[in-house]
Amino acid sequence: MSTTLAAGAELDFSLAQQLTVIALCALTAFIAHMALAVFNDGVRPFLLDFIQGRTTRSATTAVSFGLSAGFIFGLGAPMALSTGVLNPWLLFLPTDILGMLSPKKWLAPILGGAWGAVVVFGLNGANNIAHDLPVDFLTAMQQMSTPILFLFTLFPVLAITKQFGRKWGGVAGVVEVALVVMTMKLWPNMFAGALAMAVGVLMLIGLAVSKDLRQRRADRASGAVEEATGDDPMASLFSASAARLRKYLPLFMLLGAGVCVLAQMHIFGGGEATSFLIAKGQYAEAAQVDFYRVFGFIPLIATTALASGAYGIAGFTLVYPIGYLMPNPFLAAVVGALVFAVEVLALSWIGKVLGKLPSVRDSSEHLRSAIGDTLQLAILFGSLMAANAMGGGLGILVVGGLYLLNESMGRPVVRMAAAPAAVIIGGVLLNVLYWLDLFTPVKG
């Protein structure tokens, strides 16, 4: 299976696609302004103080900017430019910030829509300029696709090892590698990691559910009595937050419709690996990858939403894989709205279920951590491959040096975004050296 993209990933959008992006950015900024939902999971816990009037809009905006800027400029923009596919860090993190920043309700959608216009009209110009440079660092960044796609396949193995030990981790690792080899041999046109990831995630969930069921049987046998929730203050907070979100159900249904339509248009990928799969037209594989990610984020999004009263802009992210597979945007809009309605209405029930399945809840933590670990290595390795493609040893020196400098300075740019940002800075620097007649671009 080829994991490289056609040179010069295009960011040319049709009028319908442009209007969808602008309208969705306007809507997400409006929703963020009302503190009903944000995309950044790290910002959501801070919204409770804002909703209850214990902190100011400007202070919350500062938190949102601090937690999001590195991902916007270091990951969102480079991924979009190198794949030709939009992503949530580029679209929804800025609308988090702009929505919170806006002092007036009517101004928030205008600011959000303006950002959407910058993306759809400005990004292609930047893309064309970059591809015309003597050192084409955007085409070089497509080298990142192979390590991202293949190393991402191993995230269930890491999660199983962390939660259930080396023995089960070793079993999962052997099974996944065997399945990757088998897939490459028997189904060369299919993404090699698809089947392996499916089996890995099912193994993790099976082990977690089995452990919880054994524990419940042991508790019943020993006569342990489940605690009554009674006057639990967290229970009352959770029910108040769920009620607040249900009050705005029509707005959330509109949001679900918009995100699902954007995914259906195949100009948007919900994750790093997904962006490269969408760019290659492998929509079924992209849906599979994003579907597995859902298991790592449902407990986090549900609990933070119930604790803060603010939901996720993409909900449980189920609308991503569903959208990729929808045959037309009209059906995507209906299904996306229904999915968000079910998610919001089921929040309280999901919270109660998670309370009874501690191992499953822990599995989601390990899945998220494993996704972060695999992508961190894959993005760093891919960025060094890109550096080599655009500048040989000097490229590796510059990009690797910038990454190490960021580490030694206490990571002013978050680690996940530092390497792609270093590739872009390194690419600009190599072009300057070329114009000074101090560097000859690598051939090919």
Short mmCIF file of C-alpha atoms in Angstrom, two decimals:
data_model
loop_
_atom_site.label_atom_id
_atom_site.label_comp_id
_atom_site.label_asym_id
_atom_site.label_seq_id
_atom_site.Cartn_x
_atom_site.Cartn_y
_atom_site.Cartn_z
CA MET A 1 0.00 0.00 0.00
CA SER A 2 1.36 3.43 -0.94
CA THR A 3 1.56 5.84 1.94
CA THR A 4 2.77 8.86 0.01
CA LEU A 5 0.51 11.56 -1.36
CA ALA A 6 0.53 13.13 -4.77
CA ALA A 7 2.96 16.02 -4.77
CA GLY A 8 1.38 19.36 -4.10
CA ALA A 9 -1.66 18.66 -1.95
CA GLU A 10 -4.36 21.08 -3.11
CA LEU A 11 -6.46 23.27 -0.81
CA ASP A 12 -8.96 24.35 -3.50
CA PHE A 13 -12.50 24.32 -2.14
CA SER A 14 -15.82 24.52 -3.96
CA LEU A 15 -18.29 27.29 -3.05
CA ALA A 16 -20.42 24.84 -1.03
CA GLN A 17 -17.34 23.68 0.90
CA GLN A 18 -16.22 27.27 1.55
CA LEU A 19 -19.67 28.27 2.85
CA THR A 20 -19.86 25.14 5.05
CA VAL A 21 -16.50 25.89 6.70
CA ILE A 22 -17.36 29.58 7.24
CA ALA A 23 -20.83 28.78 8.66
CA LEU A 24 -19.49 26.04 10.94
CA CYS A 25 -16.71 28.30 12.26
CA ALA A 26 -19.31 30.99 12.95
CA LEU A 27 -21.51 28.47 14.81
CA THR A 28 -18.65 27.00 16.89
CA ALA A 29 -17.47 30.48 17.92
CA PHE A 30 -21.04 31.37 18.99
CA ILE A 31 -21.32 28.16 21.04
CA ALA A 32 -17.91 28.77 22.63
CA HIS A 33 -18.98 32.34 23.51
CA MET A 34 -21.96 30.92 25.40
CA ALA A 35 -19.61 28.43 27.15
CA LEU A 36 -21.79 25.58 25.89
CA ALA A 37 -18.96 23.67 24.19
CA VAL A 38 -15.25 23.97 23.34
CA PHE A 39 -12.98 21.71 21.33
CA ASN A 40 -9.95 21.79 23.65
CA ASP A 41 -10.45 19.15 26.37
CA GLY A 42 -8.00 21.01 28.61
CA VAL A 43 -10.09 24.20 28.56
CA ARG A 44 -13.42 22.54 29.42
CA PRO A 45 -12.75 22.10 33.18
CA PHE A 46 -12.03 25.85 33.48
CA LEU A 47 -15.46 26.76 32.09
CA LEU A 48 -17.35 25.84 35.27
CA ASP A 49 -15.86 28.84 37.11
CA PHE A 50 -16.73 31.07 34.14
CA ILE A 51 -20.30 29.73 33.90
CA GLN A 52 -20.79 30.28 37.65
CA GLY A 53 -19.30 33.79 37.49
CA ARG A 54 -16.16 33.09 39.53
CA THR A 55 -13.78 34.12 36.74
CA THR A 56 -13.83 36.61 33.87
CA ARG A 57 -14.16 36.14 30.12
CA SER A 58 -10.70 37.60 29.54
CA ALA A 59 -9.08 35.20 32.03
CA THR A 60 -10.82 32.21 30.42
CA THR A 61 -9.75 33.43 26.97
CA ALA A 62 -6.13 33.61 28.18
CA VAL A 63 -6.34 29.99 29.37
CA SER A 64 -7.83 28.91 26.04
CA PHE A 65 -5.13 30.70 24.03
CA GLY A 66 -2.33 29.34 26.20
CA LEU A 67 -3.54 25.74 25.84
CA SER A 68 -4.36 25.99 22.12
CA ALA A 69 -1.87 28.25 20.30
CA GLY A 70 0.86 25.60 19.97
CA PHE A 71 -1.57 23.10 18.45
CA ILE A 72 -3.00 25.65 15.98
CA PHE A 73 0.31 26.85 14.54
CA GLY A 74 2.49 23.82 15.22
CA LEU A 75 0.09 21.00 14.27
CA GLY A 76 -3.15 22.27 12.69
CA ALA A 77 -1.65 24.52 10.01
CA PRO A 78 1.28 22.22 9.04
CA MET A 79 -1.01 19.16 8.81
CA ALA A 80 -3.50 21.03 6.62
CA LEU A 81 -0.79 22.38 4.33
CA SER A 82 0.99 19.03 3.95
CA THR A 83 -2.16 16.90 3.40
CA GLY A 84 -4.57 19.34 1.72
CA VAL A 85 -7.15 18.30 4.33
CA LEU A 86 -8.55 20.56 7.09
CA ASN A 87 -8.45 19.41 10.72
CA PRO A 88 -10.09 20.32 14.05
CA TRP A 89 -6.98 22.03 15.49
CA LEU A 90 -6.99 24.51 12.61
CA LEU A 91 -10.76 25.14 12.60
CA PHE A 92 -12.09 24.67 16.12
CA LEU A 93 -9.26 25.70 18.47
CA PRO A 94 -9.22 29.26 17.01
CA THR A 95 -13.03 29.47 17.26
CA ASP A 96 -12.75 28.41 20.93
CA ILE A 97 -10.50 31.43 21.49
CA LEU A 98 -12.45 33.88 19.30
CA GLY A 99 -15.77 32.85 20.83
CA MET A 100 -14.52 33.35 24.38
CA LEU A 101 -12.75 36.57 23.40
CA SER A 102 -15.87 38.18 21.93
CA PRO A 103 -17.47 40.61 24.41
CA LYS A 104 -20.85 40.47 22.61
CA LYS A 105 -22.96 37.51 21.54
CA TRP A 106 -23.57 38.89 18.03
CA LEU A 107 -19.84 39.49 17.45
CA ALA A 108 -18.77 35.88 18.16
CA PRO A 109 -20.19 34.32 14.94
CA ILE A 110 -18.76 37.20 12.89
CA LEU A 111 -15.26 36.55 14.29
CA GLY A 112 -15.67 32.79 13.82
CA GLY A 113 -16.91 33.19 10.25
CA ALA A 114 -14.00 35.53 9.50
CA TRP A 115 -11.56 32.85 10.68
CA GLY A 116 -13.30 30.28 8.45
CA ALA A 117 -12.88 32.69 5.51
CA VAL A 118 -9.17 33.12 6.29
CA VAL A 119 -8.76 29.34 6.23
CA VAL A 120 -10.63 28.62 2.98
CA PHE A 121 -9.37 31.65 1.04
CA GLY A 122 -5.91 32.20 2.55
CA LEU A 123 -4.58 28.69 3.03
CA ASN A 124 -4.45 27.80 -0.67
CA GLY A 125 -2.47 30.97 -1.42
CA ALA A 126 0.07 30.09 1.27
CA ASN A 127 0.12 26.52 -0.06
CA ASN A 128 0.88 27.66 -3.64
CA ILE A 129 3.62 30.05 -2.51
CA ALA A 130 5.28 27.34 -0.41
CA HIS A 131 5.24 24.82 -3.30
CA ASP A 132 6.90 27.38 -5.60
CA LEU A 133 9.88 27.85 -3.26
CA PRO A 134 13.27 26.29 -4.17
CA VAL A 135 13.03 24.15 -1.01
CA ASP A 136 9.47 22.74 -1.05
CA PHE A 137 9.06 21.89 2.62
CA LEU A 138 5.33 21.14 2.31
CA THR A 139 5.89 18.28 -0.14
CA ALA A 140 8.71 17.09 2.13
CA MET A 141 6.24 17.04 5.06
CA GLN A 142 4.27 14.33 3.29
CA GLN A 143 7.07 12.01 4.44
CA MET A 144 5.28 12.12 7.81
CA SER A 145 2.42 9.97 6.54
CA THR A 146 4.20 6.59 6.73
CA PRO A 147 5.38 6.75 10.37
CA ILE A 148 2.10 8.31 11.51
CA LEU A 149 -0.08 5.66 9.86
CA PHE A 150 2.00 2.64 10.86
CA LEU A 151 3.09 3.62 14.38
CA PHE A 152 -0.46 4.76 15.21
CA THR A 153 -1.51 1.14 14.62
CA LEU A 154 0.26 0.15 17.86
CA PHE A 155 -1.67 2.39 20.26
CA PRO A 156 -3.92 -0.48 21.53
CA VAL A 157 -0.78 -2.53 22.32
CA LEU A 158 0.63 0.28 24.48
CA ALA A 159 -2.71 0.74 26.25
CA ILE A 160 -3.00 -3.01 27.00
CA THR A 161 0.59 -3.13 28.30
CA LYS A 162 0.06 -0.15 30.61
CA GLN A 163 -3.20 -1.47 32.03
CA PHE A 164 -2.81 -5.25 32.00
CA GLY A 165 0.94 -5.84 32.04
CA ARG A 166 3.71 -7.06 29.78
CA LYS A 167 2.27 -10.53 29.12
CA TRP A 168 -0.98 -9.28 27.61
CA GLY A 169 0.91 -6.45 25.91
CA GLY A 170 3.26 -8.96 24.28
CA VAL A 171 0.35 -11.08 23.08
CA ALA A 172 -1.37 -8.02 21.61
CA GLY A 173 1.87 -6.88 19.95
CA VAL A 174 2.46 -10.26 18.26
CA VAL A 175 -1.17 -10.43 17.11
CA GLU A 176 -1.13 -6.89 15.68
CA VAL A 177 2.16 -7.31 13.78
CA ALA A 178 0.94 -10.64 12.36
CA LEU A 179 -2.30 -9.00 11.23
CA VAL A 180 -0.42 -6.09 9.59
CA VAL A 181 1.80 -8.55 7.66
CA MET A 182 -1.26 -10.62 6.67
CA THR A 183 -3.21 -7.53 5.53
CA MET A 184 -0.28 -6.28 3.41
CA LYS A 185 -0.01 -9.70 1.76
CA LEU A 186 -3.70 -10.53 1.22
CA TRP A 187 -5.36 -7.10 0.86
CA PRO A 188 -2.67 -4.71 -0.49
CA ASN A 189 -5.21 -1.95 -1.27
CA MET A 190 -6.45 -1.82 2.33
CA PHE A 191 -4.77 0.29 5.05
CA ALA A 192 -2.43 -2.26 6.64
CA GLY A 193 -3.18 -1.26 10.23
CA ALA A 194 -6.99 -1.35 9.97
CA LEU A 195 -7.59 -4.96 11.04
CA ALA A 196 -4.78 -4.87 13.61
CA MET A 197 -6.25 -1.80 15.34
CA ALA A 198 -9.71 -3.36 15.40
CA VAL A 199 -8.45 -6.50 17.12
CA GLY A 200 -6.26 -4.50 19.53
CA VAL A 201 -9.09 -2.23 20.68
CA LEU A 202 -11.47 -5.20 21.06
CA MET A 203 -8.83 -7.01 23.17
CA LEU A 204 -8.47 -3.98 25.46
CA ILE A 205 -12.23 -3.55 25.92
CA GLY A 206 -12.68 -7.29 26.46
CA LEU A 207 -9.98 -7.40 29.15
CA ALA A 208 -11.42 -4.32 30.91
CA VAL A 209 -15.03 -5.54 30.89
CA SER A 210 -13.92 -9.00 32.05
CA LYS A 211 -11.99 -7.47 34.97
CA ASP A 212 -14.97 -5.31 36.02
CA LEU A 213 -17.39 -8.25 35.85
CA ARG A 214 -15.05 -10.39 37.98
CA GLN A 215 -14.76 -7.58 40.51
CA ARG A 216 -18.53 -7.14 40.74
CA ARG A 217 -19.01 -10.87 41.25
CA ALA A 218 -16.36 -10.82 43.99
CA ASP A 219 -18.04 -7.81 45.65
CA ARG A 220 -21.41 -9.56 45.63
CA ALA A 221 -19.89 -12.75 47.02
CA SER A 222 -18.26 -10.83 49.87
CA GLY A 223 -21.53 -9.00 50.61
CA ALA A 224 -20.18 -5.60 49.61
CA VAL A 225 -23.02 -3.09 49.24
CA GLU A 226 -22.98 -0.41 46.58
CA GLU A 227 -22.94 3.06 48.05
CA ALA A 228 -26.09 5.06 47.65
CA THR A 229 -25.61 8.32 45.79
CA GLY A 230 -28.02 10.11 48.17
CA ASP A 231 -26.89 13.68 48.67
CA ASP A 232 -23.68 13.30 46.70
CA PRO A 233 -22.73 16.88 45.68
CA MET A 234 -21.10 15.59 42.47
CA ALA A 235 -24.37 13.88 41.50
CA SER A 236 -26.29 17.14 41.87
CA LEU A 237 -23.62 19.02 39.89
CA PHE A 238 -23.73 16.38 37.14
CA SER A 239 -27.53 16.57 36.88
CA ALA A 240 -27.46 20.40 36.74
CA SER A 241 -24.81 20.31 33.98
CA ALA A 242 -26.76 17.71 31.99
CA ALA A 243 -29.94 19.80 32.32
CA ARG A 244 -28.07 22.91 31.10
CA LEU A 245 -26.88 21.09 27.97
CA ARG A 246 -30.31 19.55 27.26
CA LYS A 247 -31.81 23.06 27.36
CA TYR A 248 -29.80 23.92 24.22
CA LEU A 249 -30.46 20.63 22.40
CA PRO A 250 -31.56 22.28 19.07
CA LEU A 251 -28.27 24.23 18.94
CA PHE A 252 -26.27 21.04 19.58
CA MET A 253 -28.23 19.23 16.86
CA LEU A 254 -27.32 22.03 14.43
CA LEU A 255 -23.67 21.67 15.49
CA GLY A 256 -23.76 17.88 14.98
CA ALA A 257 -25.27 18.37 11.52
CA GLY A 258 -22.56 20.87 10.57
CA VAL A 259 -19.60 18.76 11.73
CA CYS A 260 -21.02 15.64 10.05
CA VAL A 261 -21.55 17.50 6.74
CA LEU A 262 -17.97 18.82 6.86
CA ALA A 263 -16.66 15.27 7.35
CA GLN A 264 -18.89 14.02 4.52
CA MET A 265 -17.31 16.51 2.11
CA HIS A 266 -13.94 14.74 2.54
CA ILE A 267 -12.05 18.02 3.02
CA PHE A 268 -11.67 17.38 6.76
CA GLY A 269 -9.93 14.75 8.88
CA GLY A 270 -10.51 14.32 12.61
CA GLY A 271 -6.96 13.22 13.48
CA GLU A 272 -3.36 13.07 12.29
CA ALA A 273 -3.57 9.60 10.75
CA THR A 274 -7.08 10.30 9.42
CA SER A 275 -5.94 13.40 7.52
CA PHE A 276 -3.47 11.35 5.47
CA LEU A 277 -6.05 8.61 4.84
CA ILE A 278 -8.67 11.16 3.69
CA ALA A 279 -6.04 12.76 1.43
CA LYS A 280 -5.48 9.38 -0.24
CA GLY A 281 -9.23 8.77 -0.63
CA GLN A 282 -9.30 5.88 1.87
CA TYR A 283 -12.51 6.98 3.57
CA ALA A 284 -13.54 3.60 5.04
CA GLU A 285 -10.10 3.22 6.69
CA ALA A 286 -10.28 6.81 7.96
CA ALA A 287 -13.69 6.07 9.49
CA GLN A 288 -12.28 2.99 11.18
CA VAL A 289 -9.33 4.90 12.68
CA ASP A 290 -11.50 7.69 14.07
CA PHE A 291 -14.06 5.18 15.36
CA TYR A 292 -11.38 3.52 17.53
CA ARG A 293 -10.31 6.90 18.90
CA VAL A 294 -13.86 7.40 20.19
CA PHE A 295 -13.28 4.76 22.89
CA GLY A 296 -10.45 6.83 24.33
CA PHE A 297 -12.47 10.02 24.52
CA ILE A 298 -16.05 9.11 25.55
CA PRO A 299 -15.25 8.90 29.31
CA LEU A 300 -13.12 12.08 29.24
CA ILE A 301 -15.69 14.13 27.31
CA ALA A 302 -18.66 12.77 29.27
CA THR A 303 -17.14 13.39 32.70
CA THR A 304 -15.74 16.85 31.88
CA ALA A 305 -19.08 17.83 30.28
CA LEU A 306 -21.01 16.66 33.37
CA ALA A 307 -18.56 18.38 35.71
CA SER A 308 -18.34 21.69 33.83
CA GLY A 309 -21.64 22.07 31.98
CA ALA A 310 -19.78 22.46 28.65
CA TYR A 311 -19.73 19.82 25.91
CA GLY A 312 -17.19 19.04 23.16
CA ILE A 313 -17.49 20.82 19.80
CA ALA A 314 -17.26 17.42 18.08
CA GLY A 315 -19.18 15.63 20.85
CA PHE A 316 -17.83 12.11 21.34
CA THR A 317 -16.32 12.51 17.80
CA LEU A 318 -18.64 9.78 16.43
CA VAL A 319 -19.84 12.26 13.80
CA TYR A 320 -16.38 12.11 12.14
CA PRO A 321 -16.43 8.43 11.04
CA ILE A 322 -20.17 8.55 10.33
CA GLY A 323 -19.69 11.63 8.13
CA TYR A 324 -16.86 10.07 6.08
CA LEU A 325 -19.18 7.21 5.11
CA MET A 326 -22.35 9.19 4.34
CA PRO A 327 -23.37 9.18 0.63
CA ASN A 328 -24.51 12.83 0.55
CA PRO A 329 -24.46 15.97 2.74
CA PHE A 330 -28.23 16.01 3.31
CA LEU A 331 -28.24 12.58 4.91
CA ALA A 332 -25.06 13.53 6.83
CA ALA A 333 -26.84 16.59 8.28
CA VAL A 334 -29.82 14.51 9.48
CA VAL A 335 -27.68 11.73 10.95
CA GLY A 336 -25.22 14.18 12.55
CA ALA A 337 -28.09 16.04 14.26
CA LEU A 338 -29.57 12.79 15.56
CA VAL A 339 -26.21 11.52 16.84
CA PHE A 340 -25.65 14.74 18.82
CA ALA A 341 -29.20 14.59 20.19
CA VAL A 342 -28.64 11.04 21.47
CA GLU A 343 -25.23 11.97 22.94
CA VAL A 344 -26.53 15.00 24.85
CA LEU A 345 -29.64 13.18 26.11
CA ALA A 346 -27.58 10.14 27.18
CA LEU A 347 -24.89 12.07 29.09
CA SER A 348 -26.29 11.40 32.59
CA TRP A 349 -26.79 7.70 31.83
CA ILE A 350 -23.24 7.41 30.40
CA GLY A 351 -21.86 9.05 33.55
CA LYS A 352 -23.67 6.49 35.75
CA VAL A 353 -22.49 3.53 33.63
CA LEU A 354 -18.88 4.73 33.74
CA GLY A 355 -19.15 4.98 37.52
CA LYS A 356 -19.86 1.22 37.61
CA LEU A 357 -17.08 0.23 35.17
CA PRO A 358 -13.81 1.57 36.63
CA SER A 359 -11.56 -0.62 34.44
CA VAL A 360 -13.30 0.54 31.26
CA ARG A 361 -12.88 4.13 32.48
CA ASP A 362 -9.18 3.44 33.11
CA SER A 363 -8.89 1.91 29.62
CA SER A 364 -9.91 5.21 28.05
CA GLU A 365 -7.17 6.99 30.01
CA HIS A 366 -4.61 4.44 28.80
CA LEU A 367 -5.93 4.68 25.22
CA ARG A 368 -5.57 8.47 25.17
CA SER A 369 -2.10 8.25 26.68
CA ALA A 370 -1.09 5.55 24.16
CA ILE A 371 -2.44 7.59 21.22
CA GLY A 372 -0.36 10.54 22.44
CA ASP A 373 2.79 8.41 22.85
CA THR A 374 2.56 6.76 19.42
CA LEU A 375 1.79 10.00 17.60
CA GLN A 376 4.52 11.87 19.46
CA LEU A 377 7.17 9.42 18.22
CA ALA A 378 5.61 9.16 14.75
CA ILE A 379 5.43 12.93 14.26
CA LEU A 380 9.01 13.43 15.48
CA PHE A 381 10.31 10.61 13.26
CA GLY A 382 8.26 11.82 10.29
CA SER A 383 9.46 15.38 10.78
CA LEU A 384 13.09 14.22 10.69
CA MET A 385 12.31 12.26 7.49
CA ALA A 386 10.84 15.49 6.06
CA ALA A 387 13.94 17.39 7.17
CA ASN A 388 16.15 14.85 5.38
CA ALA A 389 14.01 15.06 2.22
CA MET A 390 14.27 18.84 2.01
CA GLY A 391 17.80 19.44 3.28
CA GLY A 392 19.72 16.22 3.91
CA GLY A 393 22.03 16.35 6.91
CA LEU A 394 21.67 20.13 7.25
CA GLY A 395 17.87 19.75 7.30
CA ILE A 396 18.11 17.17 10.09
CA LEU A 397 20.51 19.42 12.01
CA VAL A 398 18.19 22.43 11.79
CA VAL A 399 14.89 20.65 12.47
CA GLY A 400 16.29 18.32 15.14
CA GLY A 401 18.14 21.25 16.71
CA LEU A 402 14.99 23.37 16.90
CA TYR A 403 13.11 20.46 18.50
CA LEU A 404 15.89 19.93 21.08
CA LEU A 405 16.05 23.68 21.75
CA ASN A 406 12.30 23.67 22.45
CA GLU A 407 12.81 20.78 24.89
CA SER A 408 15.68 22.52 26.70
CA MET A 409 13.64 25.74 27.02
CA GLY A 410 10.86 23.94 28.89
CA ARG A 411 8.65 23.33 25.81
CA PRO A 412 7.17 26.74 24.98
CA VAL A 413 5.66 24.84 22.01
CA VAL A 414 3.87 21.64 23.07
CA ARG A 415 5.88 18.53 22.19
CA MET A 416 3.32 17.15 19.70
CA ALA A 417 3.43 20.36 17.66
CA ALA A 418 7.13 21.21 18.07
CA ALA A 419 8.50 18.95 15.31
CA PRO A 420 6.09 20.01 12.48
CA ALA A 421 6.64 23.66 13.48
CA ALA A 422 10.41 23.03 13.31
CA VAL A 423 10.02 21.62 9.76
CA ILE A 424 8.29 24.81 8.59
CA ILE A 425 10.82 27.11 10.30
CA GLY A 426 13.64 24.92 8.98
CA GLY A 427 12.17 25.04 5.48
CA VAL A 428 12.02 28.86 5.55
CA LEU A 429 15.62 29.00 6.84
CA LEU A 430 16.87 26.64 4.09
CA ASN A 431 15.21 28.86 1.47
CA VAL A 432 16.96 31.91 2.93
CA LEU A 433 20.29 30.03 2.79
CA TYR A 434 19.55 29.12 -0.86
CA TRP A 435 18.91 32.77 -1.76
CA LEU A 436 22.20 33.66 -0.03
CA ASP A 437 23.88 31.00 -2.23
CA LEU A 438 24.86 29.01 0.87
CA PHE A 439 22.73 25.90 0.25
CA THR A 440 21.82 23.69 -2.71
CA PRO A 441 18.42 21.95 -2.44
CA VAL A 442 18.35 18.16 -2.26
CA LYS A 443 17.47 16.67 -5.68
CA GLY A 444 14.24 14.71 -6.12
#
